[in-house]
Coordinates of C-alpha atoms in Angstrom, one line a residue:
M1 CA -0.1 50.8 -17.1
S2 CA 0.6 52.2 -14.0
V3 CA 2.6 50.3 -11.4
L4 CA -0.6 50.3 -9.2
N5 CA -2.6 48.5 -12.0
A6 CA 0.3 46.2 -12.8
S7 CA 0.3 44.9 -9.4
R8 CA -3.3 43.9 -10.0
T9 CA -2.8 42.1 -13.2
P10 CA -5.1 39.0 -13.1
A11 CA -3.7 35.4 -13.1
L12 CA -4.3 35.3 -16.8
A13 CA -3.3 38.0 -19.2
R14 CA -4.3 38.1 -22.9
V15 CA -2.5 38.4 -26.2
G16 CA -5.3 38.7 -28.7
A17 CA -7.7 36.1 -28.0
L18 CA -4.9 33.9 -26.2
A19 CA -4.9 33.8 -22.2
L20 CA -1.4 33.8 -20.7
P21 CA -0.9 32.4 -17.3
R22 CA 1.3 33.9 -14.8
V23 CA 5.1 32.8 -14.9
S24 CA 4.5 31.3 -11.3
T25 CA 1.5 29.3 -12.6
S26 CA 3.6 27.9 -15.6
V27 CA 6.4 27.1 -13.5
A28 CA 4.3 25.4 -11.0
V29 CA 2.4 23.2 -13.6
A30 CA 5.7 22.3 -15.4
A31 CA 7.6 21.5 -12.1
M32 CA 4.8 19.2 -10.6
S33 CA 4.2 17.5 -13.9
A34 CA 7.7 16.7 -14.2
I35 CA 7.7 15.2 -10.4
S36 CA 4.5 13.2 -11.2
L37 CA 6.1 11.7 -14.5
A38 CA 9.4 10.7 -12.7
P39 CA 10.3 7.0 -13.0
G40 CA 8.2 5.0 -10.8
L41 CA 8.3 1.1 -10.0
L42 CA 5.3 -0.3 -11.8
P43 CA 3.2 0.1 -15.1
R44 CA 0.5 2.7 -14.3
S45 CA -3.1 2.9 -15.8
A46 CA -4.1 6.3 -17.4
V47 CA -6.5 6.9 -14.7
L48 CA -3.9 6.4 -11.8
Q49 CA -1.4 8.4 -13.7
G50 CA -3.8 11.2 -14.5
V51 CA -5.2 11.5 -11.0
F52 CA -1.7 11.4 -9.6
S53 CA -0.5 14.2 -11.9
G54 CA -3.6 16.1 -11.2
L55 CA -3.1 16.1 -7.6
L56 CA 0.4 17.3 -7.6
V57 CA -0.3 19.9 -10.1
A58 CA -3.2 21.2 -7.8
A59 CA -0.7 20.9 -4.8
G60 CA 2.1 23.0 -6.7
L61 CA -0.6 25.7 -7.6
L62 CA -1.7 25.9 -4.1
A63 CA 2.0 26.3 -2.7
M64 CA 2.6 28.7 -5.4
W65 CA -0.5 30.7 -4.6
A66 CA 0.6 30.9 -0.9
F67 CA 4.2 31.7 -1.8
S68 CA 3.2 34.6 -4.2
A69 CA 0.9 35.8 -1.5
V70 CA 4.1 36.2 0.7
A71 CA 6.2 37.5 -2.0
R72 CA 3.9 40.3 -2.9
R73 CA 4.4 41.7 0.5
L74 CA 8.2 41.6 0.1
V75 CA 8.9 42.3 -3.2
S76 CA 8.6 45.9 -4.9
D77 CA 5.8 46.8 -7.2
R78 CA 8.3 47.6 -10.0
V79 CA 9.7 44.1 -10.0
K80 CA 6.3 42.5 -9.7
A81 CA 5.1 44.5 -12.6
R82 CA 7.9 43.5 -14.7
F83 CA 7.5 39.8 -14.2
D84 CA 3.7 40.2 -15.3
E85 CA 4.9 41.5 -18.8
H86 CA 3.7 39.6 -21.7
H87 CA 7.1 38.5 -22.8
W88 CA 8.0 37.0 -19.5
R89 CA 4.7 35.1 -19.5
I90 CA 5.1 33.9 -22.9
S91 CA 8.5 32.5 -22.3
A92 CA 7.5 31.0 -19.1
L93 CA 4.5 29.2 -20.9
G94 CA 6.7 28.1 -23.8
L95 CA 9.4 26.7 -21.6
S96 CA 7.1 24.9 -19.2
T97 CA 5.2 23.4 -22.2
A98 CA 8.6 22.2 -23.5
A99 CA 9.6 20.8 -20.1
T100 CA 6.3 19.0 -19.7
A101 CA 6.6 17.4 -23.3
I102 CA 10.0 16.2 -22.4
A103 CA 8.8 14.6 -19.1
V104 CA 6.0 12.9 -20.9
F105 CA 8.4 11.5 -23.6
A106 CA 10.7 10.3 -20.9
A107 CA 7.8 8.7 -18.8
S108 CA 6.6 6.9 -21.9
S109 CA 10.0 5.5 -22.3
W110 CA 10.3 4.3 -18.8
Q111 CA 6.7 3.0 -18.7
N112 CA 7.2 0.9 -21.6
S113 CA 10.5 -0.6 -20.4
L114 CA 8.6 -1.6 -17.3
R115 CA 5.7 -3.2 -19.4
A116 CA 8.2 -5.2 -21.4
A117 CA 9.8 -6.5 -18.4
M118 CA 6.4 -7.6 -17.1
G119 CA 4.9 -8.7 -20.1
A120 CA 2.3 -6.0 -20.6
P121 CA 1.5 -4.1 -23.8
S122 CA 3.2 -0.9 -24.4
A123 CA 1.6 2.4 -23.7
G124 CA 0.9 4.3 -26.7
L125 CA -0.4 7.9 -27.6
L126 CA -3.9 7.1 -26.5
H127 CA -2.9 6.1 -23.0
W128 CA -1.1 9.5 -22.4
A129 CA -3.9 11.5 -24.0
E130 CA -6.3 9.9 -21.6
A131 CA -3.9 10.5 -18.6
G132 CA -3.5 14.2 -19.7
C133 CA -7.2 14.9 -19.7
I134 CA -7.7 13.3 -16.5
A135 CA -4.8 15.2 -15.0
A136 CA -6.2 18.6 -16.3
L137 CA -9.7 17.9 -15.0
T138 CA -8.4 16.7 -11.5
A139 CA -6.2 19.9 -11.2
L140 CA -8.8 22.2 -12.5
G141 CA -11.6 20.7 -10.3
L142 CA -9.3 20.9 -7.2
W143 CA -8.3 24.4 -8.0
G144 CA -11.8 25.4 -8.5
I145 CA -12.7 24.1 -5.0
G146 CA -9.8 25.8 -3.7
V147 CA -10.8 29.1 -5.1
G148 CA -14.3 28.9 -4.0
I149 CA -13.2 28.0 -0.3
S150 CA -10.7 31.1 -0.6
K151 CA -13.7 33.3 -1.5
A152 CA -16.0 31.9 1.0
L153 CA -13.0 32.5 3.7
R154 CA -12.6 36.1 2.6
W155 CA -16.6 36.6 2.6
M156 CA -16.8 35.5 6.3
G157 CA -13.8 37.3 7.6
F158 CA -11.1 36.1 9.8
A159 CA -13.0 35.5 12.7
R160 CA -15.8 33.5 11.3
S161 CA -13.4 31.7 9.0
V162 CA -11.7 30.3 11.9
G163 CA -14.7 29.2 13.7
A164 CA -15.8 27.7 10.5
L165 CA -12.3 25.9 10.3
V166 CA -12.6 24.5 14.0
M167 CA -16.1 23.5 13.5
G168 CA -15.2 21.7 10.4
V169 CA -12.2 19.8 12.0
L170 CA -14.5 18.9 15.0
G171 CA -17.1 17.5 12.7
V172 CA -14.9 15.5 10.6
Q173 CA -13.4 14.2 13.9
L174 CA -16.4 13.5 15.7
V175 CA -19.1 13.0 13.1
V176 CA -17.7 12.3 9.3
G177 CA -14.7 10.2 10.6
P178 CA -16.7 7.8 12.6
V179 CA -19.3 7.4 10.0
V180 CA -17.0 6.8 7.6
W181 CA -14.9 4.3 9.5
N182 CA -18.1 2.4 10.8
G183 CA -19.3 2.2 7.2
L184 CA -16.2 0.7 6.2
A185 CA -15.8 -1.5 9.1
D186 CA -19.4 -2.7 8.4
S187 CA -18.5 -3.5 4.9
F188 CA -15.4 -5.6 6.1
D189 CA -17.4 -7.5 8.5
K190 CA -19.9 -8.4 5.8
S191 CA -17.2 -9.5 3.4
N192 CA -15.7 -11.7 6.1
A193 CA -19.0 -13.4 7.0
Y194 CA -20.0 -14.0 3.3
I195 CA -20.3 -17.7 2.7
D196 CA -19.3 -18.5 -1.0
T197 CA -21.5 -21.3 -2.1
A198 CA -19.3 -22.4 -4.6
L199 CA -17.1 -23.6 -1.9
T200 CA -17.7 -27.2 -0.6
Q201 CA -17.6 -27.6 3.3
P202 CA -15.4 -30.6 4.2
L203 CA -17.4 -33.5 5.6
S204 CA -14.8 -35.9 6.7
A205 CA -14.5 -35.8 10.5
S206 CA -10.7 -35.8 10.0
V207 CA -10.7 -32.6 8.1
S208 CA -10.8 -29.0 9.9
G209 CA -14.0 -27.1 9.2
S210 CA -16.4 -30.3 9.0
P211 CA -19.3 -30.6 11.3
E212 CA -17.1 -32.6 13.9
S213 CA -14.4 -29.9 13.8
L214 CA -13.4 -27.9 16.7
I215 CA -13.5 -24.8 14.6
S216 CA -16.9 -24.2 12.8
W217 CA -16.9 -23.5 9.2
T218 CA -18.9 -20.3 9.6
S219 CA -16.3 -19.0 12.3
M220 CA -13.6 -19.4 9.9
G221 CA -14.3 -16.2 7.9
A222 CA -14.3 -15.9 4.1
E223 CA -10.6 -16.3 3.6
G224 CA -10.4 -19.0 6.2
R225 CA -13.1 -21.0 4.2
K226 CA -11.2 -20.6 1.1
F227 CA -8.0 -21.6 2.7
V228 CA -9.4 -25.0 4.3
A229 CA -11.5 -25.9 1.4
A230 CA -8.8 -26.1 -1.1
G231 CA -6.8 -28.4 0.9
E232 CA -5.9 -32.0 -0.4
D233 CA -2.7 -33.3 0.4
S234 CA -1.7 -31.0 3.3
V235 CA -3.4 -30.6 6.7
R236 CA -5.0 -27.2 6.9
V237 CA -6.3 -25.5 10.0
Y238 CA -7.5 -22.0 10.3
A239 CA -9.0 -20.0 13.3
G240 CA -11.2 -16.9 12.4
L241 CA -11.8 -14.0 14.2
D242 CA -15.4 -15.3 15.5
S243 CA -13.7 -18.9 16.2
A244 CA -12.7 -17.4 19.7
P245 CA -12.9 -14.1 21.6
D246 CA -9.3 -13.3 21.7
A247 CA -5.8 -14.0 19.9
A248 CA -4.7 -16.4 22.9
S249 CA -7.9 -18.5 22.9
R250 CA -7.9 -18.6 19.1
A251 CA -4.4 -19.8 19.2
A252 CA -5.2 -22.5 21.8
L253 CA -8.3 -23.7 19.8
A254 CA -6.1 -23.8 16.5
V255 CA -3.4 -26.0 18.2
S256 CA -6.3 -28.2 19.7
E257 CA -7.8 -28.6 16.2
L258 CA -4.4 -29.2 14.7
D259 CA -3.7 -32.2 17.1
R260 CA -7.3 -33.4 16.5
V261 CA -6.7 -33.7 12.8
G262 CA -3.1 -35.3 13.0
G263 CA -1.2 -32.1 11.9
F264 CA 1.3 -32.8 14.5
A265 CA 1.9 -36.3 13.0
R266 CA 3.1 -34.7 9.9
N267 CA 6.8 -34.2 9.2
S268 CA 6.5 -30.2 9.2
V269 CA 4.2 -27.7 10.5
V270 CA 4.1 -24.2 9.1
V271 CA 2.6 -21.3 10.8
A272 CA 1.4 -19.2 8.0
V273 CA 0.4 -15.5 9.4
P274 CA -2.1 -13.9 7.0
T275 CA -2.3 -10.5 5.6
G276 CA -4.9 -7.9 7.2
S277 CA -8.0 -9.4 5.7
G278 CA -7.2 -12.9 6.8
W279 CA -5.7 -14.1 3.2
I280 CA -3.1 -16.6 2.9
D281 CA -1.7 -16.4 -0.5
T282 CA -2.7 -19.8 -2.8
H283 CA 0.9 -19.5 -4.2
A284 CA 2.5 -19.9 -1.1
V285 CA 0.6 -22.8 0.0
D286 CA 1.0 -24.4 -3.2
G287 CA 4.8 -24.0 -2.8
I288 CA 4.7 -25.3 0.6
E289 CA 2.9 -28.3 -0.5
Q290 CA 5.5 -28.8 -3.3
R291 CA 8.4 -28.1 -0.9
F292 CA 7.3 -30.9 1.6
G293 CA 5.5 -33.2 -0.7
G294 CA 2.1 -32.9 1.2
D295 CA 3.6 -34.1 4.2
V296 CA 2.9 -31.0 6.1
A297 CA 0.3 -29.2 8.0
I298 CA -0.4 -25.4 7.7
V299 CA -2.0 -23.6 10.3
G300 CA -3.2 -20.0 10.3
Q301 CA -4.9 -17.4 12.5
Q302 CA -7.0 -14.4 11.5
Y303 CA -6.5 -11.1 13.4
S304 CA -8.6 -8.7 11.4
D305 CA -11.1 -8.4 8.5
A306 CA -9.8 -5.2 7.4
P307 CA -7.2 -4.6 4.5
S308 CA -3.6 -4.6 5.5
W309 CA -3.2 -0.9 5.1
A310 CA -6.1 -0.1 7.6
T311 CA -4.6 -2.8 10.0
F312 CA -1.1 -1.5 9.7
L313 CA -2.3 2.1 10.4
F314 CA -4.7 1.4 13.1
S315 CA -4.3 -1.9 14.6
L316 CA -0.8 -3.3 14.0
D317 CA -0.6 -4.7 17.5
E318 CA -3.4 -7.2 16.6
A319 CA -1.2 -8.6 14.0
E320 CA 1.8 -9.0 16.1
D321 CA -0.3 -10.4 19.1
S322 CA -1.8 -12.9 17.1
A323 CA 1.3 -14.1 15.4
T324 CA 3.0 -14.3 18.6
A325 CA 0.2 -16.2 20.3
L326 CA -0.1 -18.9 17.5
F327 CA 3.6 -19.5 16.9
T328 CA 4.2 -19.6 20.8
A329 CA 1.3 -22.3 21.3
V330 CA 2.3 -24.4 18.2
G331 CA 6.0 -24.4 19.6
T332 CA 4.9 -25.3 23.1
H333 CA 2.9 -28.1 21.8
I334 CA 5.7 -29.3 19.8
A335 CA 8.0 -29.0 22.7
S336 CA 5.7 -31.2 24.8
M337 CA 5.8 -34.1 22.4
P338 CA 8.4 -36.8 22.5
T339 CA 11.7 -35.8 21.0
E340 CA 11.6 -38.5 18.2
E341 CA 8.0 -37.6 17.4
R342 CA 8.4 -33.7 16.9
P343 CA 7.7 -32.1 13.6
D344 CA 9.9 -29.5 12.1
L345 CA 8.5 -26.0 12.5
F346 CA 8.4 -23.2 10.1
L347 CA 7.2 -19.8 10.1
Y348 CA 5.9 -17.7 7.1
G349 CA 4.4 -14.5 6.5
Q350 CA 3.8 -12.3 3.4
S351 CA 3.5 -8.5 3.8
L352 CA 1.8 -7.7 6.9
G353 CA 2.0 -11.2 7.8
A354 CA 5.8 -10.7 7.7
V355 CA 5.5 -7.8 10.3
G356 CA 3.3 -10.1 12.7
G357 CA 5.6 -13.0 12.3
S358 CA 8.7 -10.8 13.0
A359 CA 7.1 -9.8 16.2
A360 CA 6.5 -13.4 17.0
L361 CA 10.2 -14.2 16.8
M362 CA 10.9 -11.4 19.3
E363 CA 9.1 -13.7 22.0
K364 CA 11.1 -16.7 23.5
S365 CA 9.5 -19.8 21.9
P366 CA 10.1 -23.3 23.3
T367 CA 10.7 -24.5 19.9
T368 CA 13.1 -22.6 17.4
A369 CA 11.9 -22.5 13.5
C370 CA 13.8 -24.5 11.1
D371 CA 13.6 -21.5 8.7
V372 CA 11.7 -18.4 8.3
L373 CA 10.5 -16.9 5.0
W374 CA 9.2 -13.5 4.6
A375 CA 7.7 -12.4 1.1
G376 CA 7.5 -8.7 0.3
P377 CA 8.3 -7.6 3.7
P378 CA 7.5 -3.9 4.5
A379 CA 10.5 -1.6 4.6
G380 CA 11.8 -1.1 8.1
A381 CA 9.2 -2.9 9.9
T382 CA 10.4 -6.5 9.5
R383 CA 13.3 -8.4 11.3
T384 CA 15.2 -10.1 8.4
E385 CA 18.2 -11.4 10.1
G386 CA 18.4 -15.2 9.5
A387 CA 15.1 -15.1 7.4
T388 CA 14.8 -16.2 3.9
V389 CA 13.3 -13.1 2.2
L390 CA 11.7 -12.8 -1.1
A391 CA 11.5 -9.3 -2.2
N392 CA 10.8 -7.8 -5.9
T393 CA 12.7 -4.7 -6.7
S394 CA 9.5 -3.4 -8.2
D395 CA 7.6 -4.2 -5.1
P396 CA 6.6 -0.6 -3.5
V397 CA 5.8 -2.4 -0.2
V398 CA 9.7 -3.3 0.2
W399 CA 10.6 0.4 -0.7
W400 CA 7.9 2.3 0.9
S401 CA 8.7 4.2 4.6
P402 CA 8.7 7.8 5.8
A403 CA 12.6 7.4 5.5
L404 CA 12.5 6.9 1.9
A405 CA 11.9 10.7 1.6
T406 CA 15.5 11.3 2.6
Q407 CA 17.5 8.1 2.2
K408 CA 17.8 5.4 -0.4
P409 CA 16.0 2.1 0.0
D410 CA 17.9 -1.0 1.2
L411 CA 17.5 -3.3 -1.7
S412 CA 20.2 -5.8 -0.7
R413 CA 17.8 -8.7 0.0
A414 CA 15.8 -7.9 -3.2
V415 CA 15.7 -9.8 -6.7
Q416 CA 15.8 -7.3 -9.6
D417 CA 12.8 -8.3 -11.8
A418 CA 12.3 -5.0 -13.6
P419 CA 14.4 -1.7 -14.2
I420 CA 15.2 0.0 -11.0
P421 CA 14.6 3.9 -10.9
Q422 CA 17.1 6.4 -9.8
W423 CA 16.4 7.3 -6.2
I424 CA 15.4 11.1 -6.0
P425 CA 14.9 12.8 -2.5
G426 CA 11.2 13.4 -2.0
V427 CA 10.2 12.5 -5.5
T428 CA 10.8 8.9 -5.1
F429 CA 8.9 9.0 -1.9
L430 CA 5.8 10.3 -3.8
Q431 CA 6.2 7.9 -6.8
T432 CA 6.2 4.8 -4.4
T433 CA 3.3 6.0 -2.6
A434 CA 1.3 6.2 -5.9
D435 CA 2.6 2.7 -7.0
M436 CA 1.4 1.2 -3.8
L437 CA -2.3 1.6 -5.5
G438 CA -1.0 -0.9 -8.2
S439 CA 1.2 -3.1 -6.4
L440 CA -1.0 -6.2 -6.8
G441 CA -2.1 -5.6 -10.4
V442 CA 0.8 -7.2 -12.1
P443 CA 1.8 -10.7 -12.9
A444 CA 3.3 -13.1 -9.8
G445 CA 6.9 -12.3 -9.6
H446 CA 6.4 -8.6 -10.1
G447 CA 5.5 -5.8 -7.8
H448 CA 3.8 -7.1 -4.6
R449 CA 3.0 -10.6 -6.1
Y450 CA 4.9 -13.5 -5.3
G451 CA 4.8 -17.2 -6.6
T452 CA 5.1 -20.7 -5.4
D453 CA 8.7 -19.9 -4.2
Q454 CA 7.2 -18.4 -1.1
G455 CA 7.1 -22.0 -0.2
T456 CA 9.7 -24.0 -2.1
A457 CA 12.3 -21.5 -0.8
L458 CA 11.7 -22.8 2.5
G459 CA 15.1 -24.1 4.1
T460 CA 15.8 -27.4 6.2
C461 CA 16.4 -27.9 9.8
S462 CA 20.2 -28.3 10.7

């Protein structure tokens, strides 16, 4: 074989009927497989693990392809020909296969240790076989799409490729993006407006949400109706997105309703900042009622009907403005009451609710909270000084931030509930990002799920 022909050796050479990948391909697959199988925080389904591994392998192949394209211009034909020899390919394939097998074995051991800590059944051979098939299909599918796009770009030439790229970006930005977002927003609105017939609207005039209530049953939103309908011992008030046009007016309405139903006559008032969709954790409410023996009023205010991730990315200020408006309004009303009649004030928030509540503390309130409790506060986005913090070491939300790629997370306020993986620059960030998708699929006390201690752990006024 001439040097010229050697430089044109295809990606797969053959030994008899066996196709051998290039050395670079074997290295990319082994390296990205090992990264995708590095220790994470939570047990994973075969589907999640397979898709995650497939995505990383496809990304690794793309990176290696780009690197090889540059290297071909810098490395001599003699060196390239040498690394295309069959024995190099066989060696690389054997080593990469062994490395991947070791990574799978280590991942299986780690995953089973997590599952044992969380009371889940262990993952057997079938789990890993399914994950491997899904990973292969994902990687091959993405690689095939990439090859197709590459061929199309070569066929169109440089000028037309640039034009197509520009038109594609503009199309996504001006057409596809808005259409997708409007579709998602419409689904969020429908979910928020859905009235569950299994819920019973309160009929007593002294209960929020009743026909005599200042806040109508329909305006509370789906999560608000669930919250109010479940009330028995405590006073519960909730202002939904449709209850008033803006955060300040919703807060004023919530305070008026809280006063109407006797909330300020209770011994304690808890301002509960919901998550993005308006959800207030029932475990937290149960814990609050246990903590105060039912002599408590709980008030919440919706700021979005989108999931927390969407609100965090696109409208974080709405969460902060809403929490600030409600906490300030409640504090102002309490401050206006005679000293001997004032209830104790508390502030609670989980996840994005903790971010919003943290912003509320930045504003000067006429009444200081007796205690503040954050459950699963997002890393680097919440002020934890002086607050009671509930954080699981297996919760990816308390790990994840862009800084995680280059520095260890601060777990000083977290309680260890499962084995803690070794931090690896870059790799831990990827693993934690994948674990975010399964953060709620575990029992309370693990991941991003917390129990009644969200309420019972609230402190007392000094």
